[in-house]
C-alpha positions as a Markdown table, in Angstrom:
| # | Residue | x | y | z |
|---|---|---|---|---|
| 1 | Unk | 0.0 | 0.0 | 0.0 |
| 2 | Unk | 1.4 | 3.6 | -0.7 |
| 3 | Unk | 1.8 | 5.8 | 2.2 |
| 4 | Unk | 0.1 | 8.9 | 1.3 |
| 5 | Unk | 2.4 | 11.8 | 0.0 |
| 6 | Unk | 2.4 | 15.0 | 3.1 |
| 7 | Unk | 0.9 | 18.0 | 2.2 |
| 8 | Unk | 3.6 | 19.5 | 3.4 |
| 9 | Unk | 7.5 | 18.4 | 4.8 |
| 10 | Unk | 10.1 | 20.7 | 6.5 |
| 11 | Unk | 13.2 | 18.9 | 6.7 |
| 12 | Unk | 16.3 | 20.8 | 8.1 |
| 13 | Unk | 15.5 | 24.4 | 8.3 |
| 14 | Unk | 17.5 | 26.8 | 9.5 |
| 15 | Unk | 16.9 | 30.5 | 9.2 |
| 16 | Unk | 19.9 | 33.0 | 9.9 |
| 17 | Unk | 20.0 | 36.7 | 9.8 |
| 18 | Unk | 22.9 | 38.9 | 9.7 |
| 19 | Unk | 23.5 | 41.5 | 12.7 |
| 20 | Unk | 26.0 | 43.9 | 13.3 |
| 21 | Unk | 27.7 | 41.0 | 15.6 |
| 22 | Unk | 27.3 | 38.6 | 13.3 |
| 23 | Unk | 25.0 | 35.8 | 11.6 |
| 24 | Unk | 22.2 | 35.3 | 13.9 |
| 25 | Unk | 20.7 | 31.5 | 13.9 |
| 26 | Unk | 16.7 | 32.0 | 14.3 |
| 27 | Unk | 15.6 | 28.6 | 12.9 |
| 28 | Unk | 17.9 | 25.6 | 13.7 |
| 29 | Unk | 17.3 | 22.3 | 11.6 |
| 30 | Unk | 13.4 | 22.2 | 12.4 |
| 31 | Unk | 11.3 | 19.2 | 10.7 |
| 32 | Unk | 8.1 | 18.0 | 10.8 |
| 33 | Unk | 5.4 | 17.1 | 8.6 |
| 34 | Unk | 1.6 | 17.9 | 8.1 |
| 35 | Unk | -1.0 | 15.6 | 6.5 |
| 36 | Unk | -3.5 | 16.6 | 4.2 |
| 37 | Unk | -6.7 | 17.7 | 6.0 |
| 38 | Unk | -4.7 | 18.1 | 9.7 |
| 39 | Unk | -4.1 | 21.0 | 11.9 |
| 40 | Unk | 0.1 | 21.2 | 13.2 |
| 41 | Unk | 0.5 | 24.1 | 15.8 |
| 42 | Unk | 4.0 | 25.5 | 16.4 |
| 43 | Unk | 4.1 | 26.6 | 20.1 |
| 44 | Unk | 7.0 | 28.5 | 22.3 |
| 45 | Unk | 7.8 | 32.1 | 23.7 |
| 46 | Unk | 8.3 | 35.0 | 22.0 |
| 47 | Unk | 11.4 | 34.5 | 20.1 |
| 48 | Unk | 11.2 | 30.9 | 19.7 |
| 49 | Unk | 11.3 | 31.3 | 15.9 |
| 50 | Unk | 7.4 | 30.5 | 15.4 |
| 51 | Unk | 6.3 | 33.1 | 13.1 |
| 52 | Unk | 9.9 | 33.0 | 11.2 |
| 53 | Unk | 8.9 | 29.1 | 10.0 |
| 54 | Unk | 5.8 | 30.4 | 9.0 |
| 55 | Unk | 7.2 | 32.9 | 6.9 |
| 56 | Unk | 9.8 | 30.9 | 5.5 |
| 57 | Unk | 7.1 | 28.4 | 4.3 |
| 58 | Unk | 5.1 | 30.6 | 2.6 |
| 59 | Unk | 8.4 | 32.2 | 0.8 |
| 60 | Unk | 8.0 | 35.1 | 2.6 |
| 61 | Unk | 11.7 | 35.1 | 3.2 |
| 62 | Unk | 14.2 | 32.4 | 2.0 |
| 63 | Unk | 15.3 | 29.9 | 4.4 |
| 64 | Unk | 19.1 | 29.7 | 4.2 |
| 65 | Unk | 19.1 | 26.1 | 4.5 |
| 66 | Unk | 16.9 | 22.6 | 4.6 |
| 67 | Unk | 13.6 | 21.3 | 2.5 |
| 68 | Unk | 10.2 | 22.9 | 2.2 |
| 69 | Unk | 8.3 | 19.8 | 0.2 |
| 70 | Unk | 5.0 | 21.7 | -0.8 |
| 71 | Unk | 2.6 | 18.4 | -2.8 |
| 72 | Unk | 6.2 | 17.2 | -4.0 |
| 73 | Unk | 8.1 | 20.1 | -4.5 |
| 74 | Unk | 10.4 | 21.6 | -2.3 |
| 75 | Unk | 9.9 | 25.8 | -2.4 |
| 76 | Unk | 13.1 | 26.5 | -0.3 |
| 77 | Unk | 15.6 | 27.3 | -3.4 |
| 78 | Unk | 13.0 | 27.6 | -6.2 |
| 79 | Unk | 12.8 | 30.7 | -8.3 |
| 80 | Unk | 10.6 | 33.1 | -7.9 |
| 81 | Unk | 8.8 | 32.4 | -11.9 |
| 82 | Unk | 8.3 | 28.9 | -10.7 |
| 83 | Unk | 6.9 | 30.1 | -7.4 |
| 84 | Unk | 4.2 | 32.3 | -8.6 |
| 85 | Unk | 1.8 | 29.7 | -10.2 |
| 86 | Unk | 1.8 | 27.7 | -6.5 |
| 87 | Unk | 1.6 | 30.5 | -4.2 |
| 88 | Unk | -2.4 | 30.9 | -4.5 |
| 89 | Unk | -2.2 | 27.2 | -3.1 |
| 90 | Unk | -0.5 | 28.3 | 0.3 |
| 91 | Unk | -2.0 | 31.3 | 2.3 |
| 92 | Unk | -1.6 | 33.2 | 5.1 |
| 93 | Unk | -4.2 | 34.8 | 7.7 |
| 94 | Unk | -1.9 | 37.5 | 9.9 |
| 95 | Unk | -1.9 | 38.5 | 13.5 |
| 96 | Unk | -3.0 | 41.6 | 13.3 |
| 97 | Unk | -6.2 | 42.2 | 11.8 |
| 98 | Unk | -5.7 | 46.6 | 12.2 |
| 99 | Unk | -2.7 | 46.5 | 10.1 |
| 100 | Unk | -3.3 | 43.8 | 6.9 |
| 101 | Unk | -6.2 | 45.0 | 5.4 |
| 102 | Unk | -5.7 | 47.7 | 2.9 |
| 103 | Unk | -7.7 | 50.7 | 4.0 |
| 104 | Unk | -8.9 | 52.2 | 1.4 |
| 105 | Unk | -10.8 | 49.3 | -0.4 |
| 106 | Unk | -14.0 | 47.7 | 0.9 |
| 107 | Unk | -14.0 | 44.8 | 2.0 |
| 108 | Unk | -15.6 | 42.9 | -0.9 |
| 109 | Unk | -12.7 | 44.9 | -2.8 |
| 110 | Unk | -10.5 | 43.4 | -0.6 |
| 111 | Unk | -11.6 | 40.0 | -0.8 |
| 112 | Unk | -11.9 | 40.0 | -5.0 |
| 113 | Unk | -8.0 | 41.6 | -5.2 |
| 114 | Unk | -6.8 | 37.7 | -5.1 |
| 115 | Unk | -9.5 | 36.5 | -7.2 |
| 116 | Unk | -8.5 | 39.2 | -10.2 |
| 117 | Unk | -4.7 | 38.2 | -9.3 |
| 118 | Unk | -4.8 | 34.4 | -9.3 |
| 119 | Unk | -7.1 | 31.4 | -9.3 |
| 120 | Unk | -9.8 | 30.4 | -12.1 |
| 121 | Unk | -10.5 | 34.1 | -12.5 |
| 122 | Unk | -7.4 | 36.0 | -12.8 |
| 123 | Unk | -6.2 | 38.0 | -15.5 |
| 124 | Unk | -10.2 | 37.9 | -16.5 |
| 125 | Unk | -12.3 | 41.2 | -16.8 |
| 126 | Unk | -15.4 | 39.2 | -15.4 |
| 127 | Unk | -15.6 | 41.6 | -12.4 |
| 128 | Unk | -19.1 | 40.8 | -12.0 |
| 129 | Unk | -18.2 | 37.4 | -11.3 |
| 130 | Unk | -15.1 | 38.2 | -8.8 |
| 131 | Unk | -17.5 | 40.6 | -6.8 |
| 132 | Unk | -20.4 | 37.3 | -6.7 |
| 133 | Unk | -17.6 | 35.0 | -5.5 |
| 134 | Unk | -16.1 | 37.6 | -2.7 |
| 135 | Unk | -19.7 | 38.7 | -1.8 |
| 136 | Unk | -20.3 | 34.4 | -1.3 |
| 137 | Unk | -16.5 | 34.7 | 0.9 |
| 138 | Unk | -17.6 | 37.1 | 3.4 |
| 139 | Unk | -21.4 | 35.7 | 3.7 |
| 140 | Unk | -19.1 | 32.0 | 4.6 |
| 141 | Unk | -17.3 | 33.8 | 6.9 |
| 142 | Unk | -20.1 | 35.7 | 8.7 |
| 143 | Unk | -20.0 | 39.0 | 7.6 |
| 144 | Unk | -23.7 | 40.5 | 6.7 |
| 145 | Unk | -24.2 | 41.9 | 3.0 |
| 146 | Unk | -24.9 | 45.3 | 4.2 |
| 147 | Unk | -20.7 | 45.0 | 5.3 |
| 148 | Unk | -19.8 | 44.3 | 1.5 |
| 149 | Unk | -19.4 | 48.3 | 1.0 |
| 150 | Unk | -17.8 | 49.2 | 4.5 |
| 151 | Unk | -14.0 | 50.2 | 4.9 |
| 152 | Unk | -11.9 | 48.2 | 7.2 |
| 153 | Unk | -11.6 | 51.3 | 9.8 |
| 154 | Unk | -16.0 | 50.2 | 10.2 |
| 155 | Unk | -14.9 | 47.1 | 11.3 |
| 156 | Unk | -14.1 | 45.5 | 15.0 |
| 157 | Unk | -11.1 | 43.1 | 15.4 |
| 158 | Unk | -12.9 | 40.2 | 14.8 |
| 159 | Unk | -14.7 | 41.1 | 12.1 |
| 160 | Unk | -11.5 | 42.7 | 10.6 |
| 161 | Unk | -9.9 | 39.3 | 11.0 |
| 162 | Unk | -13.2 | 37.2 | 9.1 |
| 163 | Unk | -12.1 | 39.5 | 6.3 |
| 164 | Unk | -8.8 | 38.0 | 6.5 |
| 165 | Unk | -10.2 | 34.7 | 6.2 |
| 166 | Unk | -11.9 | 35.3 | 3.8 |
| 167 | Unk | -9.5 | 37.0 | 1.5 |
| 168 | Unk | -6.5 | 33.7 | 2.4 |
| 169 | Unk | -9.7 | 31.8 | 0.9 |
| 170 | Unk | -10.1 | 33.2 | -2.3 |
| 171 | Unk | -7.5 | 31.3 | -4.1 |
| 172 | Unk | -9.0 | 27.5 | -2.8 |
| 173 | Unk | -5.8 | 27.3 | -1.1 |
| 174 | Unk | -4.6 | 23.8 | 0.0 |
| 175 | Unk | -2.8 | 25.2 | 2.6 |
| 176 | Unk | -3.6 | 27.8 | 5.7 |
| 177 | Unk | -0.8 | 29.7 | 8.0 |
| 178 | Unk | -2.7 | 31.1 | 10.8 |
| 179 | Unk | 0.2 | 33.3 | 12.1 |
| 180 | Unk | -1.1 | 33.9 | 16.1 |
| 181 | Unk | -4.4 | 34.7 | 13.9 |
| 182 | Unk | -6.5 | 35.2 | 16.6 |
| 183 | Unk | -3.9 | 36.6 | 19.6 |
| 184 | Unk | -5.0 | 40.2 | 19.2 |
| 185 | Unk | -8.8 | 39.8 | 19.6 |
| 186 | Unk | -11.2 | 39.3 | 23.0 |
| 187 | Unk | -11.3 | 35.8 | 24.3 |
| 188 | Unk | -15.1 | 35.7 | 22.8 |
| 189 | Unk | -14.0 | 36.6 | 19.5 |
| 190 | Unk | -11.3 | 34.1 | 19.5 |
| 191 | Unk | -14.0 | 31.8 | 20.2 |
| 192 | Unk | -16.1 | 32.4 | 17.1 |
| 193 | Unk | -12.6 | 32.9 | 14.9 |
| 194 | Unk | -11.5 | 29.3 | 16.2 |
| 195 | Unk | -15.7 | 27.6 | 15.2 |
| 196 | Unk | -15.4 | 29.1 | 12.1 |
| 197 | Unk | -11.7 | 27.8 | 11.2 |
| 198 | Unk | -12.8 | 23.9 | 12.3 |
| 199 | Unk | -16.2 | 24.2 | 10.1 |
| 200 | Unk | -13.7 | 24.9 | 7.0 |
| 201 | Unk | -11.7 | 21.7 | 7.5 |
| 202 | Unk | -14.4 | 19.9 | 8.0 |
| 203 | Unk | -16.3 | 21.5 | 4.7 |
| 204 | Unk | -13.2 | 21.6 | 2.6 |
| 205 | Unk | -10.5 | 19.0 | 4.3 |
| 206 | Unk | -8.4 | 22.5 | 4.0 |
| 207 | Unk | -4.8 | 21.8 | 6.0 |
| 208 | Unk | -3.6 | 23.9 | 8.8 |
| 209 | Unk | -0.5 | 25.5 | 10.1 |
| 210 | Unk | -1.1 | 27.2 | 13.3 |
| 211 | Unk | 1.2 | 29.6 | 15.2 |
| 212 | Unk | 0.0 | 30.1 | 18.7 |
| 213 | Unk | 1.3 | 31.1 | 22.6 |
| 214 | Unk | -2.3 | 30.3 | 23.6 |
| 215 | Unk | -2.3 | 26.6 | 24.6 |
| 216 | Unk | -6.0 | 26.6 | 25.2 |
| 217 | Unk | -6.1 | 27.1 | 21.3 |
| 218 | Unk | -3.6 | 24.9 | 20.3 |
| 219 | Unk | -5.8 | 21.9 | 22.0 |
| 220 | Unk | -8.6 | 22.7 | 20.3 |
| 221 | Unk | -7.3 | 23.3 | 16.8 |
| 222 | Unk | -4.6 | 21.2 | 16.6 |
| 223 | Unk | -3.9 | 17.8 | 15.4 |
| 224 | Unk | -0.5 | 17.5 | 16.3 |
| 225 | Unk | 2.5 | 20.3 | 17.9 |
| 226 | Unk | 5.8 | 21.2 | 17.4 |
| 227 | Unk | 7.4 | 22.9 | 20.8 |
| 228 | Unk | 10.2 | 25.1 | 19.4 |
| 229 | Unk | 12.9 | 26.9 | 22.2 |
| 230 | Unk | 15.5 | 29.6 | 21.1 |
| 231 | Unk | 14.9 | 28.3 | 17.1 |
| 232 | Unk | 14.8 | 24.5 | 17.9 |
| 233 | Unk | 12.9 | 21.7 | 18.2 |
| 234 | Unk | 12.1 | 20.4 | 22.0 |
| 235 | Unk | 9.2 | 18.1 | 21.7 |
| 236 | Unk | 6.9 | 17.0 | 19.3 |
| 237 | Unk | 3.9 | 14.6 | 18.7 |
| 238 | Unk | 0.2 | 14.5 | 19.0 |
| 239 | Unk | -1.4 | 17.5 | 20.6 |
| 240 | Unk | -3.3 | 15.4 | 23.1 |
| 241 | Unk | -0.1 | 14.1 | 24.3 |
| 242 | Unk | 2.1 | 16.5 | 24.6 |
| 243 | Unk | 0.1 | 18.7 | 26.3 |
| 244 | Unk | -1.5 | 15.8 | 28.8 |
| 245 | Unk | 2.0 | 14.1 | 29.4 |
| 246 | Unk | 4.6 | 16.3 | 28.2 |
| 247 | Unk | 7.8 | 14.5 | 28.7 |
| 248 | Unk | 10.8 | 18.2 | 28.4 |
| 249 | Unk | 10.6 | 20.5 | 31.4 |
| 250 | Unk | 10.3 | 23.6 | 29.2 |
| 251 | Unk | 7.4 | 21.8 | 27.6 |
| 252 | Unk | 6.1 | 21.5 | 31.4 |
| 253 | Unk | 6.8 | 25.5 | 31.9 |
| 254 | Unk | 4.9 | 26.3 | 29.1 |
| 255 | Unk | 1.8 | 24.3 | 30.3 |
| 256 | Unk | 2.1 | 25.3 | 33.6 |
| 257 | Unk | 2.7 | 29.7 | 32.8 |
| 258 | Unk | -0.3 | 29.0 | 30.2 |
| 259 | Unk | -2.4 | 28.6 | 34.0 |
| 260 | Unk | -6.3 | 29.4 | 31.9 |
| 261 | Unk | -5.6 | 30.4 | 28.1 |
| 262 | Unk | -8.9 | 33.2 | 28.9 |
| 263 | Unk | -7.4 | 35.1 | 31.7 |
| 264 | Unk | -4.0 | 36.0 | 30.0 |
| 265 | Unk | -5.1 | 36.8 | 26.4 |
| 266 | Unk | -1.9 | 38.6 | 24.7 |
| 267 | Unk | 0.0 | 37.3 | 27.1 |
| 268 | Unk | 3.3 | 35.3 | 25.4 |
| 269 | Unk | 4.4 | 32.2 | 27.9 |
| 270 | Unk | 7.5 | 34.1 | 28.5 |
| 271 | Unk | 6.1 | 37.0 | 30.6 |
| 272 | Unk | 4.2 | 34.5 | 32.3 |
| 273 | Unk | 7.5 | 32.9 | 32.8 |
| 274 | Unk | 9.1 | 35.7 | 34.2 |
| 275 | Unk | 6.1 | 36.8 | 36.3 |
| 276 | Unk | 6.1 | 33.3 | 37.7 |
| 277 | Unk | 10.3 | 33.1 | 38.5 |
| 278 | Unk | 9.2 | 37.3 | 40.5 |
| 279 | Unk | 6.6 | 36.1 | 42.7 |
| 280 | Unk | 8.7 | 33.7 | 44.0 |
| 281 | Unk | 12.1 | 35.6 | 44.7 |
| 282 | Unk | 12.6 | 37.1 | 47.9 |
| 283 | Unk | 11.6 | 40.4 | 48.3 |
């Protein structure tokens, strides 16, 4: 029987940036792998080199070394002419839903801009039918029609964010980056964000790659999670496992400086850390 070819494989990464001192190592041989149809969360403190991975498998940046096998190709060295025709096949919903919307277009504007760019209709002049398929985006994502015509500044965080959604959408992508996509919004907003994110898997068997301090999240979204410390792999496995029986000490930390994901949202682990290591010195 043939074991099922990954969505998508990192193998080796490292990531390095130059400073004044010197190359600077941000990413550190990472690998893992995500199934088609699963949910892999990437979890650590600030500075952990979460949101760095995701960029780098998006091509964002270029990864200085290791693999990034999209469906059998790997997009770490490849040009950016051979790029362009896979990129509407990986997208990326960002952490803050104020700054990536463009604020001067409406939001159906916002959410057609991919559709005239790539996809079955780009390059076409059928704006009647981009503008039917964005207005059918942001009714999926729960956005009323009388929002079609609003500005992103009309718009709360959440709603600002199901925009986002529905704009990484447009292309049928086989692959979402959820980059801390829901960090910046009220824990009852996360709450609707993360319902609306599982009902798309389960309608579209879409793939997930989730960056997220907030464990409370992770176990809900999450097939299986990557714990990454100072740009390296600590643990990894199933989500239900690692986070029931975690088997590292800073795994343990983590779990433990999370305490309940609704009282510290915005929070990373490591302030929680930090606040944890003050209480108990001596005054």
């Amino acid at each position: 029987m043939t074991t099922p070819v990954p969505l998508l494989h990192v193998e080796d990464l490292v990531v390095t940036y130059p400073t004044p001192g010197g190359a600077t190592t941000a990413v550190d041989r990472v690998t893992f792998t995500i199934p088609r149809g699963s949910a892999l969360a990437l979890v650590g403190e600030s500075g952990s080199g979460k949101s760095t991975i995701a960029h780098a498998v998006v091509r964002l940046l270029k990864p200085t070394a290791g693999r990034i096998v999209f469906d059998g190709t790997d997009l770490a060295t490849l040009p950016e002419r051979r790029l362009r025709p896979l990129r509407p096949r990986f997208q990326m919903i960002f952490q803050d839903p104020y700054g990536s919307l463009d604020p001067h277009l409406t939001a159906q504007e916002i959410v057609a801009e991919p559709l005239r760019l790539s996809g079955p209709l780009a390059g076409t002049r059928d704006r009647t039918a981009r503008t039917r398929r964005a207005a059918e985006l942001l009714d999926r994502v729960g956005l009323p029609a009388s929002a079609r015509d609003r500005r992103p500044s009309e718009f709360s965080g959440g709603q600002r964010q199901r925009i986002g959604i529905a704009r990484a959408l447009a292309s049928s992508p086989d692959l979402l980056v959820c980059d801390e996509a829901t960090s910046a919004l009220d824990v009852s907003v996360q709450a609707r964000v993360l319902e609306l994110l599982r009902e798309l898997q389960a309608e579209t068997g879409i793939t997930y790659l989730v960056i997220a301090h907030n464990l409370g999240l992770v176990r809900e979204i999450s097939t299986d999670v990557v714990v990454l410390r100072s740009g390296r792999v600590v643990e990894q496995g199933p989500t239900a496992d690692v986070l029931a029986s975690p088997t590292e000490p800073y795994t343990r930390d983590l779990r433990r400086a999370a305490l309940d994901p609704a009282a510290i949202r915005g929070r990373k682990p490591r302030e929680l850390l930090h606040a944890r290591g003050r209480a108990h010195t001596p005054a």
